[in-house]
Amino acid sequence: MKNLYKTNILLPAIALSATLFSACNNANPPLGDKAAVVIQKDSLTEYVAQRLPIYERVKLTTNINQLSVNDRKVLPLLIQAAEIMDELYWKQAYPQRDSLLATIKDEKTRDFVNINYGPWDRLNNDKPFVAGVGVKPEGASFYPYGITKEEIEKSTLSDKFGAYSVIKKDSAGKLSTVPYHVLFAAELQKASSLLKQAALIAEDAGLKKYLNLRADALVSDNFTASDYAWLDMKTNGLDIIIGPIENYEDKLFNARTSYESYVLIKDAAWSKRLAKYVKMLPELQKNLPVAAKYKAETPGTDSELNAYDVVYYAGDCNAGSKTIAVNLPNDEKIQQEKGTRRSQLKNAMQAKFEKILMPISKELIDAEQQKYIKFDAFFANVMFHEVAHGLGIKKTITGKGFVRAALKEQYSWLEEGKADILGLYMVTGLLKKGELQGDIKEYYTTFMAGILRSVRFGASEAHGKANMQCFNYFKEKGAFERTSQGTYKVNFDKFASTMNDLSAFIITLQGNGDKIAVEKAQKEKANISSELQKDLDRLTRKNIPVDLVFEQGVDVLGVK
């Protein structure tokens, strides 16, 4: 991108400083003033030297020989479209990218800025590592900088909580909204054209239809038809998730979505193994350990549970911690009518298991229970986390509408917590029914190790908050103990009963749509104790990575 994004919804100006942390300049020059900028051998390089190693570099590859000749022609077009989503996410998360990077010559520091899509450390509670930028704005660039929640809530804007628009303020203080497809018209038209080109080449009828509809959706912000077409695809080998999808970046209202993309290649053998589980959702829903009024909904089952190798991440899903499973679409109406597709990103999941979860387990899981840490259990726990998004309750029982709308910025972390614990509930139930193989001790111990992996994402991130709630709840109930050796040992009996208690607690909070009660739960449970932090610091001292960063693209795959 040559031109820096210019609009009145920019993040706070970083013209105050280009020096870092403890640098001691009396006057801080504008970032754009390259001649005046002095990057000292200072806390920036020191901080980056400490933090960059938390990411393990992994090549995203797969066996492209499994693809048809035409699919191999489609693949580079999908990656090009994904790259545009990456540019758009930068504009949403940190529009001043070019000005910031122009001041930084150190390659490792540039890498760290790129990993975080800006000057805030996403896996360290969004700590600013460039002096002068201040705290990360809760509303990113979706809202005028400095605007209060109350000002937006009291406004007469019809699209004040829109998923596909930004709010702007003119010089007179008047608020207005601008749709994404207007704000980013040039980029979206280019991405749309690439998807249309891919559709012309694609052989699979379902993929062809989806690509055409998604191309139209990108330039109109009308995504419903393409979401249905995506769910209808059954025989495609290639897939692309693309567009403004998740609302994690909007911490002000949890309303506005960020651009992202995954380019995927289906693992047909694994997908076939997983196909039966979605059909079991209605029965599992009936048996949820919560009052009947909170489980009266019938989850949709007309969708698929598939395994993929992911060959390209872009935008929101590539920022900081990397997603290893996806449950979409997010539209509650579509979820109720048709269900969702749960996509397991098998190669990325395997990398996290080998590079991160196993080393964590050797350090923090009780020596006698380390034998229970298994990849199949990790895969199942992650998979059923995504399936479990379809369980529980979508609409409040208190007349407050859908849970997402009622809980606003408190929705995402609690929903992730629900999926974590109901995923474990599903594993437990399916093992008892003989529909899943293995020892329950493997699933519970691997789940415990998974909590210790995910809490390292920090308390500012939705999954981190969810795992901290689970950790603290389980600790209070005695579901595990911290031994005198500083390791964690699962109490398998109490683990099961606590799982049911936490399931009921979360579903009840969602069903009531009580935002104040959810805020209270977050303050009380979604925090890291000093004891746990010391244990997590041990992992850092052992150089155990927190997450992955990918080498990816057409060159890595060997396609043109």
Coordinates of C-alpha atoms in Angstrom, one line a residue:
M1 CA 0.0 0.0 0.0
K2 CA 1.5 3.3 -1.0
N3 CA -1.0 5.8 0.4
L4 CA -1.6 6.0 4.2
Y5 CA -5.2 5.7 5.3
K6 CA -6.5 9.2 5.9
T7 CA -9.8 9.9 7.7
N8 CA -11.2 11.4 10.8
I9 CA -11.4 8.0 12.5
L10 CA -7.7 7.6 12.8
L11 CA -6.2 6.2 16.0
P12 CA -4.5 8.6 18.3
A13 CA -1.7 10.4 16.5
I14 CA 1.7 8.9 17.2
A15 CA 3.5 12.2 16.3
L16 CA 4.4 12.6 19.9
S17 CA 7.2 10.1 19.8
A18 CA 9.2 7.5 17.9
T19 CA 11.4 6.7 20.8
L20 CA 10.6 3.7 22.9
F21 CA 9.8 2.9 26.6
S22 CA 12.6 4.3 28.6
A23 CA 14.2 6.5 26.0
C24 CA 14.8 10.0 27.5
N25 CA 14.3 12.6 24.8
N26 CA 13.0 16.0 25.9
A27 CA 11.3 16.6 22.6
N28 CA 9.5 13.9 20.7
P29 CA 9.5 14.4 16.9
P30 CA 6.6 13.3 14.6
L31 CA 6.9 9.8 13.2
G32 CA 6.6 11.1 9.7
D33 CA 9.7 13.3 10.2
K34 CA 12.3 10.8 9.3
A35 CA 15.2 13.2 9.6
A36 CA 14.3 14.1 13.2
V37 CA 13.7 10.6 14.4
V38 CA 16.3 9.0 16.6
I39 CA 15.8 5.3 17.4
Q40 CA 18.2 4.7 20.2
K41 CA 19.9 1.4 21.2
D42 CA 17.3 1.4 23.8
S43 CA 14.3 -0.3 25.3
L44 CA 12.7 -0.9 21.8
T45 CA 15.4 -3.4 20.7
E46 CA 15.6 -4.8 24.2
Y47 CA 11.9 -5.3 24.4
V48 CA 11.7 -6.9 20.9
A49 CA 14.6 -9.1 21.8
Q50 CA 12.6 -10.4 24.8
R51 CA 9.3 -10.7 23.0
L52 CA 10.0 -11.8 19.5
P53 CA 11.1 -15.3 20.6
I54 CA 7.6 -16.0 22.0
Y55 CA 6.7 -16.8 18.4
E56 CA 7.8 -20.0 16.7
R57 CA 8.3 -19.7 13.0
V58 CA 6.5 -22.4 11.0
K59 CA 6.1 -23.0 7.3
L60 CA 2.5 -23.4 6.1
T61 CA 2.6 -26.1 3.6
T62 CA 0.5 -29.1 2.3
N63 CA 0.6 -31.6 -0.4
I64 CA -0.7 -29.6 -3.4
N65 CA -0.4 -32.7 -5.6
Q66 CA -3.8 -33.7 -4.2
L67 CA -5.3 -30.7 -6.0
S68 CA -6.6 -30.8 -9.6
V69 CA -4.8 -28.8 -12.3
N70 CA -7.6 -26.3 -12.2
D71 CA -7.5 -26.0 -8.4
R72 CA -3.8 -25.3 -8.6
K73 CA -4.7 -22.3 -10.9
V74 CA -7.4 -21.1 -8.5
L75 CA -5.2 -21.2 -5.4
P76 CA -2.9 -18.2 -6.2
L77 CA -6.0 -16.1 -7.0
L78 CA -7.5 -16.9 -3.6
I79 CA -4.2 -16.0 -1.9
Q80 CA -4.1 -12.7 -3.7
A81 CA -7.6 -11.9 -2.5
A82 CA -6.6 -12.8 1.0
E83 CA -3.6 -10.5 0.8
I84 CA -6.0 -7.6 0.2
M85 CA -7.9 -8.5 3.4
D86 CA -4.6 -8.2 5.2
E87 CA -4.2 -4.6 3.9
L88 CA -7.7 -3.7 5.0
Y89 CA -7.2 -5.1 8.4
W90 CA -4.1 -2.9 8.8
K91 CA -6.3 0.1 8.0
Q92 CA -8.8 -1.0 10.7
A93 CA -6.3 -1.9 13.4
Y94 CA -3.5 0.7 12.8
P95 CA -3.9 3.0 9.8
Q96 CA -0.5 4.7 10.4
R97 CA 1.5 1.5 9.6
D98 CA 3.7 3.1 6.9
S99 CA 4.6 6.1 9.0
L100 CA 5.6 3.8 11.9
L101 CA 7.6 1.3 9.8
A102 CA 9.4 4.2 8.0
T103 CA 11.1 5.1 11.3
I104 CA 12.2 1.5 12.1
K105 CA 15.3 0.1 10.4
D106 CA 15.9 -2.9 12.6
E107 CA 14.5 -6.0 10.9
K108 CA 13.4 -7.8 14.0
T109 CA 11.5 -4.7 15.3
R110 CA 9.7 -4.4 12.0
D111 CA 8.8 -8.1 12.3
F112 CA 7.4 -7.6 15.7
V113 CA 5.3 -4.6 14.5
N114 CA 4.0 -6.7 11.6
I115 CA 3.1 -9.7 13.9
N116 CA 1.1 -7.3 16.1
Y117 CA -0.4 -5.2 13.3
G118 CA 0.7 -2.1 15.2
P119 CA 2.6 -0.9 18.2
W120 CA 0.6 -2.8 20.9
D121 CA 1.8 -6.2 22.1
R122 CA -1.3 -8.3 21.6
L123 CA 0.0 -11.2 23.8
N124 CA 1.0 -8.8 26.6
N125 CA -2.4 -7.3 27.3
D126 CA -2.0 -4.8 24.4
K127 CA 1.0 -3.1 26.1
P128 CA 2.3 -0.2 23.9
F129 CA 5.9 -0.7 22.9
V130 CA 6.2 2.6 21.1
A131 CA 6.2 5.6 23.4
G132 CA 3.6 8.2 22.7
V133 CA 0.9 6.0 21.2
G134 CA -0.8 5.6 24.5
V135 CA -3.3 2.9 25.4
K136 CA -4.8 0.9 22.5
P137 CA -8.2 2.5 21.7
E138 CA -11.0 0.1 22.5
G139 CA -12.8 1.1 19.3
A140 CA -9.8 0.7 17.1
S141 CA -10.4 2.9 14.0
F142 CA -14.2 2.0 13.9
Y143 CA -15.1 5.2 15.9
P144 CA -13.9 8.8 16.2
Y145 CA -11.0 8.8 18.6
G146 CA -12.0 10.0 22.1
I147 CA -15.7 9.4 21.6
T148 CA -17.5 7.9 24.6
K149 CA -19.8 4.9 24.6
E150 CA -22.5 7.1 25.9
E151 CA -22.3 9.5 23.0
I152 CA -22.7 6.7 20.5
E153 CA -25.5 5.1 22.5
K154 CA -27.5 8.4 22.7
S155 CA -27.0 9.2 19.1
T156 CA -29.8 8.8 16.5
L157 CA -27.6 6.9 14.0
S158 CA -29.6 4.0 12.6
D159 CA -26.4 2.0 12.1
K160 CA -24.7 2.9 15.4
F161 CA -24.0 -0.8 16.2
G162 CA -23.5 -1.9 12.5
A163 CA -21.2 -4.7 11.7
Y164 CA -20.1 -3.3 8.3
S165 CA -19.6 0.4 8.8
V166 CA -17.5 3.0 10.7
I167 CA -18.7 6.0 12.6
K168 CA -17.2 9.4 11.6
K169 CA -17.4 12.8 13.2
D170 CA -17.2 16.0 11.1
S171 CA -15.8 19.4 12.2
A172 CA -19.1 20.4 13.6
G173 CA -19.3 17.3 15.8
K174 CA -22.0 15.6 13.7
L175 CA -21.8 11.9 13.6
S176 CA -22.4 9.8 10.5
T177 CA -21.8 6.2 9.3
V178 CA -19.9 5.1 6.3
P179 CA -20.3 1.5 5.0
Y180 CA -17.2 -0.6 4.5
H181 CA -18.0 -1.2 0.8
V182 CA -17.9 2.6 0.3
L183 CA -14.9 3.3 2.6
F184 CA -12.8 0.5 1.0
A185 CA -14.3 0.5 -2.5
A186 CA -11.1 0.2 -4.5
E187 CA -9.6 -2.6 -2.5
L188 CA -12.9 -4.6 -2.3
Q189 CA -13.5 -4.2 -6.0
K190 CA -10.1 -5.7 -6.7
A191 CA -10.7 -8.6 -4.2
S192 CA -14.1 -9.2 -5.8
S193 CA -12.6 -9.4 -9.2
L194 CA -10.0 -12.0 -8.1
L195 CA -12.8 -14.2 -6.7
K196 CA -14.7 -13.9 -9.9
Q197 CA -11.6 -15.0 -11.8
A198 CA -11.3 -17.9 -9.5
A199 CA -14.9 -18.8 -10.0
L200 CA -14.4 -19.0 -13.8
I201 CA -11.7 -21.6 -13.3
A202 CA -13.2 -23.6 -10.4
E203 CA -14.6 -27.0 -11.4
D204 CA -16.7 -27.7 -8.2
A205 CA -20.2 -26.2 -8.7
G206 CA -20.6 -25.4 -5.0
L207 CA -17.3 -23.5 -4.9
K208 CA -18.0 -21.7 -8.1
K209 CA -21.4 -20.5 -6.7
Y210 CA -19.9 -19.4 -3.4
L211 CA -17.0 -17.5 -5.0
N212 CA -19.4 -15.5 -7.2
L213 CA -21.7 -14.7 -4.3
R214 CA -18.9 -13.8 -2.0
A215 CA -17.4 -11.6 -4.7
D216 CA -20.7 -9.7 -4.8
A217 CA -20.9 -9.6 -1.0
L218 CA -17.6 -7.9 -0.6
V219 CA -18.7 -4.9 -2.7
S220 CA -22.2 -4.7 -1.1
D221 CA -21.8 -5.8 2.5
N222 CA -24.7 -8.2 2.0
F223 CA -23.2 -11.5 3.1
T224 CA -26.2 -13.7 3.8
A225 CA -26.6 -15.3 0.4
S226 CA -22.9 -16.1 0.3
D227 CA -23.0 -17.5 3.8
Y228 CA -25.7 -19.9 2.8
A229 CA -23.8 -20.9 -0.3
W230 CA -20.7 -21.5 1.8
L231 CA -22.6 -23.9 4.1
D232 CA -24.1 -25.7 1.1
M233 CA -20.6 -26.6 -0.3
K234 CA -20.0 -30.3 0.2
T235 CA -17.6 -31.6 -2.5
N236 CA -15.1 -28.8 -2.8
G237 CA -11.3 -29.4 -2.2
L238 CA -10.4 -25.7 -1.9
D239 CA -12.0 -23.2 0.4
I240 CA -11.6 -19.6 1.3
I241 CA -13.1 -17.7 4.3
I242 CA -12.9 -14.1 3.4
G243 CA -14.4 -10.8 4.5
P244 CA -15.2 -8.7 7.6
I245 CA -16.1 -11.5 10.0
E246 CA -15.0 -11.4 13.7
N247 CA -15.7 -8.5 16.1
Y248 CA -12.8 -9.1 18.6
E249 CA -11.0 -5.9 17.5
D250 CA -14.0 -3.7 18.5
K251 CA -13.7 -3.8 22.3
L252 CA -16.0 -0.8 22.6
F253 CA -19.2 -2.5 21.5
N254 CA -18.1 -5.9 20.1
A255 CA -20.2 -4.9 17.1
R256 CA -18.0 -4.0 14.1
T257 CA -16.2 -6.6 12.2
S258 CA -12.6 -6.9 11.0
Y259 CA -11.3 -8.2 7.7
E260 CA -9.6 -11.5 7.5
S261 CA -9.1 -14.5 5.3
Y262 CA -8.1 -18.2 5.5
V263 CA -7.2 -20.1 2.4
L264 CA -7.9 -23.8 3.0
I265 CA -7.3 -27.2 1.4
K266 CA -9.7 -29.9 2.6
D267 CA -8.4 -33.1 4.2
A268 CA -11.0 -35.5 2.8
A269 CA -10.0 -38.5 5.0
W270 CA -10.1 -36.6 8.3
S271 CA -13.3 -34.8 7.3
K272 CA -15.1 -38.1 6.7
R273 CA -14.2 -39.2 10.2
L274 CA -15.7 -36.1 11.7
A275 CA -19.0 -36.0 9.7
K276 CA -21.2 -37.8 12.2
Y277 CA -20.7 -35.6 15.2
V278 CA -22.8 -32.6 14.1
K279 CA -25.9 -34.8 13.8
M280 CA -25.6 -35.5 17.6
L281 CA -26.1 -31.8 18.6
P282 CA -29.9 -32.0 19.3
E283 CA -29.5 -34.9 21.8
L284 CA -26.5 -33.2 23.4
Q285 CA -28.5 -30.0 23.7
K286 CA -31.3 -31.8 25.6
N287 CA -28.9 -33.2 28.1
L288 CA -27.1 -29.9 28.9
P289 CA -26.7 -29.5 32.7
V290 CA -28.8 -26.4 33.0
A291 CA -32.5 -25.6 33.6
A292 CA -34.8 -26.6 30.8
K293 CA -35.7 -23.0 29.8
Y294 CA -32.1 -22.3 28.9
K295 CA -31.8 -25.3 26.5
A296 CA -35.2 -25.2 24.7
E297 CA -33.6 -24.1 21.3
T298 CA -32.8 -26.8 18.7
P299 CA -29.4 -26.4 17.2
G300 CA -29.1 -26.5 13.4
T301 CA -27.4 -29.6 12.0
D302 CA -27.4 -29.0 8.2
S303 CA -23.7 -28.2 8.1
E304 CA -20.4 -29.9 8.1
L305 CA -17.5 -30.6 10.4
N306 CA -14.3 -30.6 8.3
A307 CA -10.6 -30.8 8.6
Y308 CA -8.3 -28.6 6.5
D309 CA -4.7 -27.7 6.0
V310 CA -4.6 -23.9 6.1
V311 CA -2.1 -22.4 3.6
Y312 CA -2.7 -18.7 4.2
Y313 CA -3.8 -16.5 7.1
A314 CA -4.6 -12.8 6.6
G315 CA -5.8 -10.0 8.7
D316 CA -7.6 -10.5 12.0
C317 CA -6.9 -14.3 12.3
N318 CA -3.2 -13.6 11.7
A319 CA -2.8 -10.9 14.4
G320 CA -1.0 -12.1 17.6
S321 CA -2.4 -15.5 18.5
K322 CA -3.3 -17.7 15.5
T323 CA -6.6 -19.4 15.1
I324 CA -6.6 -23.2 14.8
A325 CA -10.3 -23.8 14.4
V326 CA -13.2 -21.8 13.0
N327 CA -16.9 -21.9 13.6
L328 CA -18.9 -19.8 11.1
P329 CA -21.0 -18.0 10.1
N330 CA -21.6 -15.8 13.1
D331 CA -25.1 -14.7 12.1
E332 CA -27.4 -16.1 14.8
K333 CA -30.4 -16.5 12.4
I334 CA -28.3 -18.6 10.0
Q335 CA -27.0 -20.6 12.9
Q336 CA -30.6 -21.4 14.1
E337 CA -31.9 -22.2 10.6
K338 CA -29.0 -24.1 9.1
G339 CA -26.2 -24.4 11.6
T340 CA -22.5 -23.6 11.1
R341 CA -19.4 -25.1 9.5
R342 CA -16.7 -26.1 11.9
S343 CA -13.3 -26.0 10.2
Q344 CA -10.4 -27.6 12.0
L345 CA -7.0 -26.3 10.8
K346 CA -5.1 -29.5 11.2
N347 CA -1.6 -28.5 10.1
A348 CA -1.6 -25.4 12.3
M349 CA -3.1 -27.4 15.2
Q350 CA -0.3 -30.0 14.9
A351 CA 2.3 -27.3 14.9
K352 CA 0.9 -25.8 18.1
F353 CA 0.7 -29.2 19.8
E354 CA 4.3 -30.1 19.0
K355 CA 5.9 -26.7 19.4
I356 CA 4.0 -25.4 22.3
L357 CA 1.6 -27.7 24.1
M358 CA 4.0 -30.6 24.6
P359 CA 6.8 -28.4 26.0
I360 CA 4.3 -26.7 28.4
S361 CA 3.1 -30.1 29.6
K362 CA 6.6 -31.3 30.4
E363 CA 7.2 -28.2 32.5
L364 CA 3.8 -27.7 34.2
I365 CA 1.8 -30.9 34.2
D366 CA 2.3 -33.4 36.9
A367 CA 4.9 -36.0 35.9
E368 CA 2.5 -38.9 36.5
Q369 CA -0.1 -37.4 34.2
Q370 CA 2.1 -36.3 31.3
K371 CA 1.5 -39.6 29.6
Y372 CA -2.1 -38.5 29.1
I373 CA -1.1 -35.6 26.8
K374 CA -2.2 -36.7 23.3
F375 CA -2.6 -35.0 20.0
D376 CA -5.9 -36.8 19.3
A377 CA -7.3 -35.5 22.6
F378 CA -6.0 -32.0 21.7
F379 CA -7.6 -32.2 18.3
A380 CA -10.9 -33.4 19.8
N381 CA -11.0 -30.7 22.5
V382 CA -10.4 -28.0 19.9
M383 CA -12.8 -29.5 17.5
F384 CA -15.6 -29.8 20.0
H385 CA -15.0 -26.3 21.2
E386 CA -16.1 -25.2 17.7
V387 CA -19.0 -27.6 17.6
A388 CA -20.1 -26.4 21.0
H389 CA -20.7 -22.9 19.7
G390 CA -23.9 -24.4 18.3
L391 CA -25.1 -25.6 21.7
G392 CA -26.7 -23.6 24.5
I393 CA -28.7 -20.5 23.9
K394 CA -28.7 -17.8 21.1
K395 CA -31.7 -15.7 22.2
T396 CA -32.2 -14.5 25.8
I397 CA -35.2 -15.7 27.8
T398 CA -35.6 -12.2 29.2
G399 CA -36.8 -10.4 26.1
K400 CA -33.4 -8.8 25.4
G401 CA -33.0 -10.3 22.0
F402 CA -30.0 -12.3 20.9
V403 CA -27.3 -12.9 23.4
R404 CA -24.7 -11.1 21.3
A405 CA -26.7 -7.9 21.2
A406 CA -27.6 -8.0 24.9
L407 CA -24.0 -8.5 26.1
K408 CA -22.3 -6.3 23.5
E409 CA -18.5 -6.0 24.4
Q410 CA -18.9 -8.7 27.0
Y411 CA -20.2 -11.3 24.5
S412 CA -17.1 -12.7 22.9
W413 CA -15.1 -13.7 25.9
L414 CA -18.1 -15.4 27.6
E415 CA -19.0 -17.2 24.3
E416 CA -15.5 -18.5 24.0
G417 CA -15.7 -19.7 27.6
K418 CA -19.0 -21.5 26.8
A419 CA -17.5 -23.2 23.8
D420 CA -14.5 -24.4 25.9
I421 CA -16.5 -26.0 28.6
L422 CA -19.3 -27.3 26.5
G423 CA -16.7 -28.8 24.1
L424 CA -15.4 -30.8 27.1
Y425 CA -19.0 -31.7 28.0
M426 CA -19.5 -33.1 24.5
V427 CA -16.3 -35.1 24.7
T428 CA -17.4 -36.6 28.0
G429 CA -20.8 -37.5 26.7
L430 CA -19.5 -39.0 23.5
L431 CA -17.0 -41.1 25.3
K432 CA -19.8 -42.5 27.5
K433 CA -21.8 -43.3 24.4
G434 CA -18.9 -45.0 22.7
E435 CA -18.9 -42.5 19.9
L436 CA -15.4 -41.3 20.7
Q437 CA -12.4 -43.4 21.5
G438 CA -9.8 -43.0 24.2
D439 CA -9.4 -42.5 27.9
I440 CA -11.2 -39.6 29.6
K441 CA -8.0 -38.9 31.5
E442 CA -6.3 -38.0 28.2
Y443 CA -9.0 -35.5 27.3
Y444 CA -9.1 -33.9 30.8
T445 CA -5.3 -33.7 31.2
T446 CA -4.9 -32.3 27.7
F447 CA -7.6 -29.8 28.4
M448 CA -5.8 -28.7 31.5
A449 CA -2.6 -28.2 29.5
G450 CA -4.6 -26.3 26.9
I451 CA -5.8 -23.9 29.5
L452 CA -2.2 -23.2 30.5
R453 CA -1.4 -22.6 26.8
S454 CA -4.2 -20.2 26.2
V455 CA -3.9 -18.1 29.3
R456 CA -0.6 -16.9 27.9
F457 CA -2.5 -14.9 25.3
G458 CA -3.2 -12.4 28.1
A459 CA -6.3 -11.1 29.8
S460 CA -7.0 -8.5 27.1
E461 CA -7.8 -11.2 24.5
A462 CA -11.2 -13.0 24.4
H463 CA -9.8 -16.6 24.5
G464 CA -7.4 -15.6 27.3
K465 CA -10.2 -14.2 29.4
A466 CA -12.3 -17.3 28.8
N467 CA -9.5 -19.6 29.8
M468 CA -8.7 -17.6 32.9
Q469 CA -12.3 -17.8 34.0
C470 CA -12.1 -21.6 33.5
F471 CA -8.8 -21.9 35.4
N472 CA -10.0 -19.9 38.4
Y473 CA -13.4 -21.6 38.5
F474 CA -11.7 -25.1 38.4
K475 CA -9.2 -24.1 41.0
E476 CA -11.8 -22.9 43.4
K477 CA -13.7 -26.2 43.0
G478 CA -10.6 -28.3 43.5
A479 CA -10.7 -29.8 40.0
F480 CA -6.9 -29.6 40.0
E481 CA -4.2 -28.9 42.5
R482 CA -0.8 -27.2 42.2
T483 CA 1.7 -29.6 43.6
S484 CA 4.8 -28.8 45.8
Q485 CA 6.9 -29.3 42.6
G486 CA 5.0 -26.4 41.0
T487 CA 3.1 -28.6 38.6
Y488 CA -0.6 -29.1 38.0
K489 CA -2.4 -32.3 38.7
V490 CA -6.0 -33.0 37.6
N491 CA -8.6 -34.4 40.0
F492 CA -10.6 -36.4 37.4
D493 CA -13.8 -36.8 39.5
K494 CA -14.0 -33.1 40.4
F495 CA -13.1 -32.1 36.9
A496 CA -16.3 -33.7 35.6
S497 CA -18.6 -32.1 38.2
T498 CA -17.0 -28.7 37.9
M499 CA -17.4 -28.9 34.1
N500 CA -21.1 -29.3 34.6
D501 CA -21.3 -26.4 37.1
L502 CA -19.4 -24.0 34.9
S503 CA -21.5 -25.0 31.9
A504 CA -24.7 -24.1 33.8
F505 CA -23.2 -20.9 35.1
I506 CA -22.2 -19.6 31.7
I507 CA -25.4 -20.6 29.8
T508 CA -27.5 -19.0 32.5
L509 CA -25.6 -15.7 32.2
Q510 CA -26.1 -15.8 28.5
G511 CA -29.7 -16.7 28.7
N512 CA -30.5 -13.9 31.1
G513 CA -28.6 -11.4 28.9
D514 CA -27.5 -9.7 32.1
K515 CA -24.5 -7.6 31.0
I516 CA -23.8 -6.3 34.5
A517 CA -23.6 -9.9 35.9
V518 CA -21.2 -10.9 33.1
E519 CA -19.0 -7.8 33.8
K520 CA -18.9 -8.9 37.4
A521 CA -17.9 -12.5 36.4
Q522 CA -15.1 -11.1 34.3
K523 CA -13.7 -8.9 37.0
E524 CA -13.8 -11.7 39.6
K525 CA -12.7 -14.7 37.4
A526 CA -10.9 -13.5 34.2
N527 CA -7.7 -12.5 35.8
I528 CA -4.2 -14.0 36.3
S529 CA -3.0 -14.5 39.8
S530 CA 0.6 -13.8 40.8
E531 CA 1.2 -17.5 41.5
L532 CA 0.0 -18.5 38.0
Q533 CA 2.0 -15.6 36.4
K534 CA 5.2 -16.9 38.0
D535 CA 4.5 -20.3 36.5
L536 CA 3.9 -18.8 33.1
D537 CA 7.1 -16.8 33.5
R538 CA 8.9 -20.2 33.9
L539 CA 7.7 -21.1 30.4
T540 CA 9.2 -17.9 29.1
R541 CA 12.5 -18.6 30.8
K542 CA 12.5 -22.0 29.2
N543 CA 12.0 -20.3 25.8
I544 CA 8.7 -22.1 25.2
P545 CA 6.9 -20.2 22.5
V546 CA 3.5 -18.7 23.1
D547 CA 2.3 -18.8 19.6
L548 CA 3.3 -19.2 15.9
V549 CA 4.2 -16.9 13.1
F550 CA 3.9 -18.3 9.6
E551 CA 6.0 -18.4 6.5
Q552 CA 3.3 -18.6 3.9
G553 CA 2.3 -17.8 0.3
V554 CA 2.7 -19.0 -3.2
D555 CA 6.5 -19.2 -3.0
V556 CA 6.3 -21.4 0.1
L557 CA 3.6 -23.6 -1.6
G558 CA 5.5 -23.7 -4.9
V559 CA 2.6 -22.5 -7.0
K560 CA 2.4 -19.5 -9.3

